[in-house]
Short mmCIF file of C-alpha atoms in Angstrom, two decimals:
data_model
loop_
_atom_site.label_atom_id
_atom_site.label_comp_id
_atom_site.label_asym_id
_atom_site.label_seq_id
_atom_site.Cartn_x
_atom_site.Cartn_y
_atom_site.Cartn_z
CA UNK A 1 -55.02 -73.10 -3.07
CA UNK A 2 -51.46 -71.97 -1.57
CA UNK A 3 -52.31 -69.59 1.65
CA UNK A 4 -49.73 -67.38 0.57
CA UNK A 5 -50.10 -63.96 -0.83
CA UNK A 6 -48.50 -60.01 -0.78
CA UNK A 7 -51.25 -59.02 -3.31
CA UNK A 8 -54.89 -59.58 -3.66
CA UNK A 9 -57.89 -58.47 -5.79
CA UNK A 10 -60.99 -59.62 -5.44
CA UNK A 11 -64.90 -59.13 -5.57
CA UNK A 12 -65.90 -57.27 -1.90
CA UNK A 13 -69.02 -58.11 0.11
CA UNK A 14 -71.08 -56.27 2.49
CA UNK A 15 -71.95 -58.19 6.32
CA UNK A 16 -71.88 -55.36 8.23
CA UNK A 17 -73.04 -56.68 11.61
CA UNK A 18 -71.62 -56.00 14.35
CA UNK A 19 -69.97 -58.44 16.76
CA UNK A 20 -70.35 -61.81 14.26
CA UNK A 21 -68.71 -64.43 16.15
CA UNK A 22 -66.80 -67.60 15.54
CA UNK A 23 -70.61 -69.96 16.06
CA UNK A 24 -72.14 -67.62 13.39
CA UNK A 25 -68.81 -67.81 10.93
CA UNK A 26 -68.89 -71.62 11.87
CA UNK A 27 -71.56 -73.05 13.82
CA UNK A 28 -70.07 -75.82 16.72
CA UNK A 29 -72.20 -78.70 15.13
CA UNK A 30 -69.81 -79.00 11.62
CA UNK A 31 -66.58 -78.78 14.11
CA UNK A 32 -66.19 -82.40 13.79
CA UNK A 33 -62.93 -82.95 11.63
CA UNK A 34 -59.59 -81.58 12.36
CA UNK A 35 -58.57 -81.10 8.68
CA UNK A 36 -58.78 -77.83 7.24
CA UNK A 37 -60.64 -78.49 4.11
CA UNK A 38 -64.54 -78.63 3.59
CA UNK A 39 -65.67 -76.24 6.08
CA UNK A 40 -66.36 -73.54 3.39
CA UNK A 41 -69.94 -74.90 2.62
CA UNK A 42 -71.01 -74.56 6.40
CA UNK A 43 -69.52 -70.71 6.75
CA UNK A 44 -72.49 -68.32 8.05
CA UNK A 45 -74.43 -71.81 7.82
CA UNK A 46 -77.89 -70.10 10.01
CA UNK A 47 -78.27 -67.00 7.65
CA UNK A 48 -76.94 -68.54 4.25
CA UNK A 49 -79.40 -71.49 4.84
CA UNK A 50 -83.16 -71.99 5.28
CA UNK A 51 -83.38 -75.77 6.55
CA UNK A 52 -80.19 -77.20 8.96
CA UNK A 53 -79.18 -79.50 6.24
CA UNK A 54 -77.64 -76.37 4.16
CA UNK A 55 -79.91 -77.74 0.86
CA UNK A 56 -81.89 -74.47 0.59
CA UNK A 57 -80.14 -70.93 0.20
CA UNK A 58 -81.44 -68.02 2.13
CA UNK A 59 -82.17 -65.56 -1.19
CA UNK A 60 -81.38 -62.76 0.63
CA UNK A 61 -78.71 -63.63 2.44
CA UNK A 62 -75.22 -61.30 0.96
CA UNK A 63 -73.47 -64.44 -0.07
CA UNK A 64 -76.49 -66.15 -2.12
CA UNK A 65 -76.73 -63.11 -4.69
CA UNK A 66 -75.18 -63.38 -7.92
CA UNK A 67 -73.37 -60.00 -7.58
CA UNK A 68 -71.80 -61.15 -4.80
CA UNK A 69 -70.53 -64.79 -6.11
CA UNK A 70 -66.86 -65.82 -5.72
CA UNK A 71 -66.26 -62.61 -2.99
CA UNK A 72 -63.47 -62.97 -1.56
CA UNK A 73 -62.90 -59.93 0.46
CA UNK A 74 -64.98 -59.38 3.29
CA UNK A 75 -66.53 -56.25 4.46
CA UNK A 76 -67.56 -56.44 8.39
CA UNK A 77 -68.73 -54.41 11.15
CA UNK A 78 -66.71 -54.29 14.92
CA UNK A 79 -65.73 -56.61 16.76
CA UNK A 80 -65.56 -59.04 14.24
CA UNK A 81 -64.41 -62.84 15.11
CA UNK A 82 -65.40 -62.49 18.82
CA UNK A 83 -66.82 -65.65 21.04
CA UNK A 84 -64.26 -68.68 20.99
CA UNK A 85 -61.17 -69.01 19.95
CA UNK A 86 -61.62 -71.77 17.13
CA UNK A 87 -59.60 -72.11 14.80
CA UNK A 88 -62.64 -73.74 12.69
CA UNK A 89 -63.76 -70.34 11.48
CA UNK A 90 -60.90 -69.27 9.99
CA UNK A 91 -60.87 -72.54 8.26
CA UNK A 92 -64.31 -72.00 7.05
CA UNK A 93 -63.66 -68.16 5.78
CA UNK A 94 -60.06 -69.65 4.08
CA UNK A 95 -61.93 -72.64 2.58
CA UNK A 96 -64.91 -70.25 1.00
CA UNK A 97 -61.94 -68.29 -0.15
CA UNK A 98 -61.90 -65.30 1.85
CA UNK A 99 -58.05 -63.57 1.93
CA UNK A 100 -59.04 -60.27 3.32
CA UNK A 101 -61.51 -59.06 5.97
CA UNK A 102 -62.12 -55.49 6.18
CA UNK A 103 -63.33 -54.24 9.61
CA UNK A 104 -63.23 -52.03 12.35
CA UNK A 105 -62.05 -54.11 15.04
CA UNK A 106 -61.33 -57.79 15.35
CA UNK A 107 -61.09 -60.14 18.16
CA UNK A 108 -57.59 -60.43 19.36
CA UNK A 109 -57.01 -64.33 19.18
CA UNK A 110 -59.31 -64.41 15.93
CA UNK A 111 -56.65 -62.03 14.39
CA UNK A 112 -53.60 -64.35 14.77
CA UNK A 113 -55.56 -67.12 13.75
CA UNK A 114 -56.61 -65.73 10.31
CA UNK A 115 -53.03 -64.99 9.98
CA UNK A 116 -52.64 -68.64 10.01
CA UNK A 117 -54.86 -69.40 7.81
CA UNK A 118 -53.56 -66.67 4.92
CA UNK A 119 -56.36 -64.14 5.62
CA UNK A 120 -55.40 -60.33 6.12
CA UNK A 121 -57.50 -58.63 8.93
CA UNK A 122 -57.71 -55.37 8.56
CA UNK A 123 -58.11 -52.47 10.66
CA UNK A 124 -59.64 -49.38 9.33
CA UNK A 125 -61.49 -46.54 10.82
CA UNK A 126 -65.45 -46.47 11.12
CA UNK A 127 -65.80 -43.87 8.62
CA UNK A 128 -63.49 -45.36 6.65
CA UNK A 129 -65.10 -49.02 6.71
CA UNK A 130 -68.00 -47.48 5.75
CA UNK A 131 -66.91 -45.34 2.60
CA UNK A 132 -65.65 -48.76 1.35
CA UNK A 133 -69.11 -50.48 2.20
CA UNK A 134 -70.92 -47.54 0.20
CA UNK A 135 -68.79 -48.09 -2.89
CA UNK A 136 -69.22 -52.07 -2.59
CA UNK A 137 -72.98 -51.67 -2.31
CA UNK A 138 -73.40 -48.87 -5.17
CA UNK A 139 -71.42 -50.60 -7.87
CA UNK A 140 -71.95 -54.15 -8.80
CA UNK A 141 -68.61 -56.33 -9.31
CA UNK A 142 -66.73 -54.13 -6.71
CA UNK A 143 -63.23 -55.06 -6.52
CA UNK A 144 -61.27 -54.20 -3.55
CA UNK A 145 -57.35 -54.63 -4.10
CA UNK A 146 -55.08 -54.91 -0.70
CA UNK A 147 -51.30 -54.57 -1.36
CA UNK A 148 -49.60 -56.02 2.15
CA UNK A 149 -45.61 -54.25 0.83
CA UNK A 150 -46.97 -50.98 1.04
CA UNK A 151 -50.07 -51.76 3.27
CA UNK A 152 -52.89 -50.39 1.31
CA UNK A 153 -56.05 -50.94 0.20
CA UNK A 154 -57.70 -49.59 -2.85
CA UNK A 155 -60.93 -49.15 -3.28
CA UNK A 156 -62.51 -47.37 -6.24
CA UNK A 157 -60.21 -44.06 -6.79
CA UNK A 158 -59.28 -44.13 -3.12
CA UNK A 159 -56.71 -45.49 -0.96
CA UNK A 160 -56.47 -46.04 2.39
CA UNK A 161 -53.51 -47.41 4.96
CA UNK A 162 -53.65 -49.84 7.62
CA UNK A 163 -51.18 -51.20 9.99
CA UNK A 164 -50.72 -55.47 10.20
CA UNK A 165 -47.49 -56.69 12.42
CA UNK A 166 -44.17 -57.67 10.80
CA UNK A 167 -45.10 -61.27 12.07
CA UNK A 168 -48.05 -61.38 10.91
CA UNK A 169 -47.20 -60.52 7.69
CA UNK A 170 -44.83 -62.72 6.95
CA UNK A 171 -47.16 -65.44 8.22
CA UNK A 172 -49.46 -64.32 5.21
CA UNK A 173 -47.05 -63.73 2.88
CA UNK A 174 -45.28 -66.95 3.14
CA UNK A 175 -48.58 -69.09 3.76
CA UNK A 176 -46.69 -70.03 7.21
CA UNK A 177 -48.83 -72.17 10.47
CA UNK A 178 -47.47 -72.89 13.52
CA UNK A 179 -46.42 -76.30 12.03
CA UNK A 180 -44.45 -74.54 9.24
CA UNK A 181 -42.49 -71.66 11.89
CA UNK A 182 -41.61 -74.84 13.99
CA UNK A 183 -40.05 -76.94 10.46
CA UNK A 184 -37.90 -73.84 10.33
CA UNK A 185 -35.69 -75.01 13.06
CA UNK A 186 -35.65 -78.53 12.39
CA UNK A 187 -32.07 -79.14 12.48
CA UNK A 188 -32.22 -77.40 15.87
CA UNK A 189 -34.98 -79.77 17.10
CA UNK A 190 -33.02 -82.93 15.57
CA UNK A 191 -29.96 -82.26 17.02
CA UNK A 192 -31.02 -81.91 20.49
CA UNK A 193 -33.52 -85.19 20.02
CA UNK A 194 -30.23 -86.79 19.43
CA UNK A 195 -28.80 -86.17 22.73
CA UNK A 196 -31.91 -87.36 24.80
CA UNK A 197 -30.88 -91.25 22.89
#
Protein backbone atom coordinates (compact mmCIF):
# COMPACT_ATOMS: atom_id res chain seq x y z
CA UNK A 1 0.00 0.00 0.00
CA UNK A 2 1.69 3.40 -1.33
CA UNK A 3 2.26 5.73 1.98
CA UNK A 4 1.10 8.53 0.10
CA UNK A 5 -2.08 10.39 0.51
CA UNK A 6 -3.83 14.28 0.55
CA UNK A 7 -7.23 12.59 1.29
CA UNK A 8 -8.46 9.94 3.55
CA UNK A 9 -11.73 8.32 4.75
CA UNK A 10 -11.92 5.77 6.88
CA UNK A 11 -13.73 3.83 9.79
CA UNK A 12 -12.58 5.84 13.34
CA UNK A 13 -11.77 4.05 16.60
CA UNK A 14 -11.92 5.00 20.13
CA UNK A 15 -8.35 4.33 22.55
CA UNK A 16 -8.65 7.10 24.53
CA UNK A 17 -5.87 6.55 27.07
CA UNK A 18 -3.81 8.78 27.93
CA UNK A 19 -0.02 8.72 27.50
CA UNK A 20 0.07 5.17 25.22
CA UNK A 21 3.58 4.79 24.42
CA UNK A 22 5.74 3.34 21.71
CA UNK A 23 6.14 -0.46 24.11
CA UNK A 24 2.28 -0.48 24.26
CA UNK A 25 1.84 0.51 20.26
CA UNK A 26 4.76 -2.07 19.77
CA UNK A 27 6.05 -4.04 22.50
CA UNK A 28 10.32 -4.28 22.38
CA UNK A 29 10.13 -8.19 22.10
CA UNK A 30 8.67 -8.18 18.09
CA UNK A 31 11.48 -5.31 17.35
CA UNK A 32 13.57 -7.89 15.79
CA UNK A 33 13.54 -7.10 11.92
CA UNK A 34 14.44 -3.90 10.35
CA UNK A 35 11.90 -4.16 7.48
CA UNK A 36 8.84 -2.32 7.71
CA UNK A 37 6.32 -4.93 6.93
CA UNK A 38 4.62 -7.47 9.40
CA UNK A 39 4.55 -5.53 12.48
CA UNK A 40 0.77 -4.81 12.12
CA UNK A 41 -0.26 -8.15 13.85
CA UNK A 42 1.85 -7.28 17.06
CA UNK A 43 0.33 -3.44 17.33
CA UNK A 44 -1.25 -2.96 21.01
CA UNK A 45 -0.03 -6.76 21.25
CA UNK A 46 -0.74 -6.79 25.63
CA UNK A 47 -4.42 -5.48 25.36
CA UNK A 48 -5.44 -6.96 21.83
CA UNK A 49 -4.15 -10.40 23.12
CA UNK A 50 -4.90 -12.81 25.98
CA UNK A 51 -1.81 -15.34 25.80
CA UNK A 52 1.93 -13.75 24.55
CA UNK A 53 1.73 -15.76 21.44
CA UNK A 54 -1.07 -13.23 19.96
CA UNK A 55 -3.43 -16.65 19.18
CA UNK A 56 -6.30 -15.46 21.42
CA UNK A 57 -8.06 -11.93 20.95
CA UNK A 58 -8.90 -9.89 23.96
CA UNK A 59 -13.01 -9.57 23.17
CA UNK A 60 -13.10 -6.43 24.55
CA UNK A 61 -10.31 -4.93 23.46
CA UNK A 62 -11.50 -1.65 20.70
CA UNK A 63 -9.72 -3.31 17.86
CA UNK A 64 -11.25 -7.01 18.28
CA UNK A 65 -15.00 -5.73 17.77
CA UNK A 66 -16.59 -6.09 14.57
CA UNK A 67 -17.71 -2.42 14.46
CA UNK A 68 -14.47 -1.44 14.69
CA UNK A 69 -12.76 -3.84 11.88
CA UNK A 70 -10.54 -2.35 9.15
CA UNK A 71 -10.29 1.29 11.35
CA UNK A 72 -8.04 3.11 10.09
CA UNK A 73 -8.21 6.37 11.83
CA UNK A 74 -7.27 6.50 15.26
CA UNK A 75 -8.87 8.31 18.03
CA UNK A 76 -6.32 8.86 21.16
CA UNK A 77 -5.99 10.60 24.32
CA UNK A 78 -2.64 13.09 25.21
CA UNK A 79 0.42 12.54 24.94
CA UNK A 80 0.13 10.01 22.55
CA UNK A 81 3.44 8.14 21.12
CA UNK A 82 5.53 9.03 24.23
CA UNK A 83 8.49 6.59 25.70
CA UNK A 84 11.20 5.81 22.90
CA UNK A 85 11.77 7.02 19.92
CA UNK A 86 11.25 3.78 17.68
CA UNK A 87 10.51 3.93 14.67
CA UNK A 88 8.89 0.26 15.10
CA UNK A 89 5.58 1.75 16.17
CA UNK A 90 4.91 3.71 13.49
CA UNK A 91 5.64 0.73 11.43
CA UNK A 92 3.21 -1.27 13.34
CA UNK A 93 0.24 1.56 13.22
CA UNK A 94 1.22 1.98 9.11
CA UNK A 95 1.26 -1.82 8.66
CA UNK A 96 -2.38 -2.30 10.56
CA UNK A 97 -3.30 0.51 8.27
CA UNK A 98 -3.64 3.42 10.37
CA UNK A 99 -3.22 6.96 8.13
CA UNK A 100 -4.57 9.31 10.69
CA UNK A 101 -4.30 9.64 14.48
CA UNK A 102 -6.50 12.01 16.11
CA UNK A 103 -5.24 13.36 19.48
CA UNK A 104 -4.56 15.96 21.76
CA UNK A 105 -0.97 15.98 21.95
CA UNK A 106 1.71 13.77 20.52
CA UNK A 107 5.21 13.08 21.39
CA UNK A 108 7.51 15.29 19.49
CA UNK A 109 9.93 12.67 17.80
CA UNK A 110 6.82 10.20 17.44
CA UNK A 111 5.26 13.02 15.26
CA UNK A 112 8.02 13.19 12.59
CA UNK A 113 8.25 9.65 12.57
CA UNK A 114 4.58 8.95 11.61
CA UNK A 115 5.19 11.47 9.03
CA UNK A 116 7.54 8.99 7.68
CA UNK A 117 5.62 6.42 7.71
CA UNK A 118 2.39 8.25 5.78
CA UNK A 119 0.36 8.74 9.01
CA UNK A 120 -1.22 12.30 9.75
CA UNK A 121 -0.99 13.26 13.51
CA UNK A 122 -3.28 15.44 14.41
CA UNK A 123 -3.65 18.06 16.86
CA UNK A 124 -7.01 19.03 18.07
CA UNK A 125 -8.31 20.55 21.17
CA UNK A 126 -9.58 18.40 24.26
CA UNK A 127 -13.04 19.32 23.75
CA UNK A 128 -12.72 18.91 20.41
CA UNK A 129 -11.07 15.26 20.53
CA UNK A 130 -13.73 14.40 22.51
CA UNK A 131 -16.88 15.60 20.40
CA UNK A 132 -15.26 13.37 17.70
CA UNK A 133 -14.88 10.36 20.23
CA UNK A 134 -18.73 10.84 21.18
CA UNK A 135 -19.82 10.66 17.56
CA UNK A 136 -17.38 7.54 16.87
CA UNK A 137 -18.79 5.75 19.90
CA UNK A 138 -22.66 6.65 19.27
CA UNK A 139 -22.84 5.63 15.65
CA UNK A 140 -21.57 2.37 14.41
CA UNK A 141 -19.41 2.52 11.02
CA UNK A 142 -18.19 6.11 11.90
CA UNK A 143 -16.23 7.51 9.20
CA UNK A 144 -13.91 10.27 9.86
CA UNK A 145 -12.64 12.05 6.54
CA UNK A 146 -9.21 14.28 6.90
CA UNK A 147 -8.52 16.51 3.85
CA UNK A 148 -4.53 17.58 4.35
CA UNK A 149 -5.08 20.78 1.15
CA UNK A 150 -7.38 22.50 3.25
CA UNK A 151 -6.44 20.84 6.64
CA UNK A 152 -9.68 19.58 7.89
CA UNK A 153 -11.30 16.96 9.34
CA UNK A 154 -14.88 16.00 9.06
CA UNK A 155 -16.62 14.31 11.28
CA UNK A 156 -20.37 13.75 11.12
CA UNK A 157 -21.91 17.37 10.10
CA UNK A 158 -18.91 19.06 11.67
CA UNK A 159 -15.62 20.25 10.73
CA UNK A 160 -12.81 21.08 12.46
CA UNK A 161 -9.09 22.63 11.48
CA UNK A 162 -5.78 21.61 12.51
CA UNK A 163 -2.38 22.82 11.77
CA UNK A 164 0.49 19.97 10.30
CA UNK A 165 3.98 21.68 8.96
CA UNK A 166 4.61 22.35 5.25
CA UNK A 167 7.34 19.54 5.65
CA UNK A 168 5.50 17.36 7.04
CA UNK A 169 2.99 17.44 4.69
CA UNK A 170 4.64 16.94 1.86
CA UNK A 171 6.33 13.97 3.53
CA UNK A 172 2.68 12.48 3.68
CA UNK A 173 1.53 13.56 0.66
CA UNK A 174 4.29 12.28 -1.43
CA UNK A 175 4.82 8.98 0.73
CA UNK A 176 8.53 10.50 1.20
CA UNK A 177 11.37 8.73 4.14
CA UNK A 178 14.47 10.00 4.82
CA UNK A 179 15.83 7.58 2.12
CA UNK A 180 13.49 9.12 -0.52
CA UNK A 181 14.37 13.27 0.55
CA UNK A 182 18.09 12.11 0.26
CA UNK A 183 17.40 10.30 -3.68
CA UNK A 184 16.23 13.81 -4.40
CA UNK A 185 19.68 15.12 -4.67
CA UNK A 186 21.32 12.31 -6.16
CA UNK A 187 23.05 13.96 -8.89
CA UNK A 188 24.38 16.28 -6.17
CA UNK A 189 25.67 13.32 -4.10
CA UNK A 190 27.18 11.61 -7.41
CA UNK A 191 28.93 14.36 -8.55
CA UNK A 192 30.81 15.14 -5.53
CA UNK A 193 31.53 11.09 -4.97
CA UNK A 194 33.26 11.62 -8.20
CA UNK A 195 35.76 14.00 -7.02
CA UNK A 196 36.83 11.98 -3.84
CA UNK A 197 38.16 9.06 -6.91
Amino acid sequence: MSRAWTKHKGIAVPLYRKDIDTDQILPKQFMKKTERTGFGVHLFHNWRYIDEDGKTPNPDFVLNQDRYKNASVLIAGENFGCGSSREHAPWSLADYGFRVVIAPSFADIFFGNCAKNGIALVKLSMEEVEEILEFVTNQEGAEISVDLDALVVFSGEKKYRFTLSESLLNRIANGWDDVDLTMKHLSRIEAFESTLA
